[in-house]
Structure formats: C-alpha cells, structure tokens
Phi, psi and omega in degrees: 000302189290358160273337169271014161109329170315147171263144175230104166294140171232165214217114182250180193306160176077358183229012178298336164308318185275025202276305162328332190289325190305321190027053144330135165248330185218163208222140175246134194255104178310137165203132190067003190106020177234136168271147181237142165263144166199153198283145188255000000 
C-alpha cells in the first residue's frame, strides 16, 4: 500500500479510541489468510 502512495496507520492496543483522529475510510483486515482492504 505504501508503494502505491497510500498512507498506512497502525493502531496499537489500548489506543482504539484515537482512531477517529486519522479520518480513515478503509481498513486492512485479515480474511481467510489474506489481507484485504475494506471500507469502514
């Protein structure tokens, strides 16, 4: 994703409440052993 010019933000455990500060419209999730970008 970074090579494609996307900004990648990692959320650490205990900081989930701060996610709104980033204004993200997608998230990277593991699905059936593969990483998938999906809308939030």
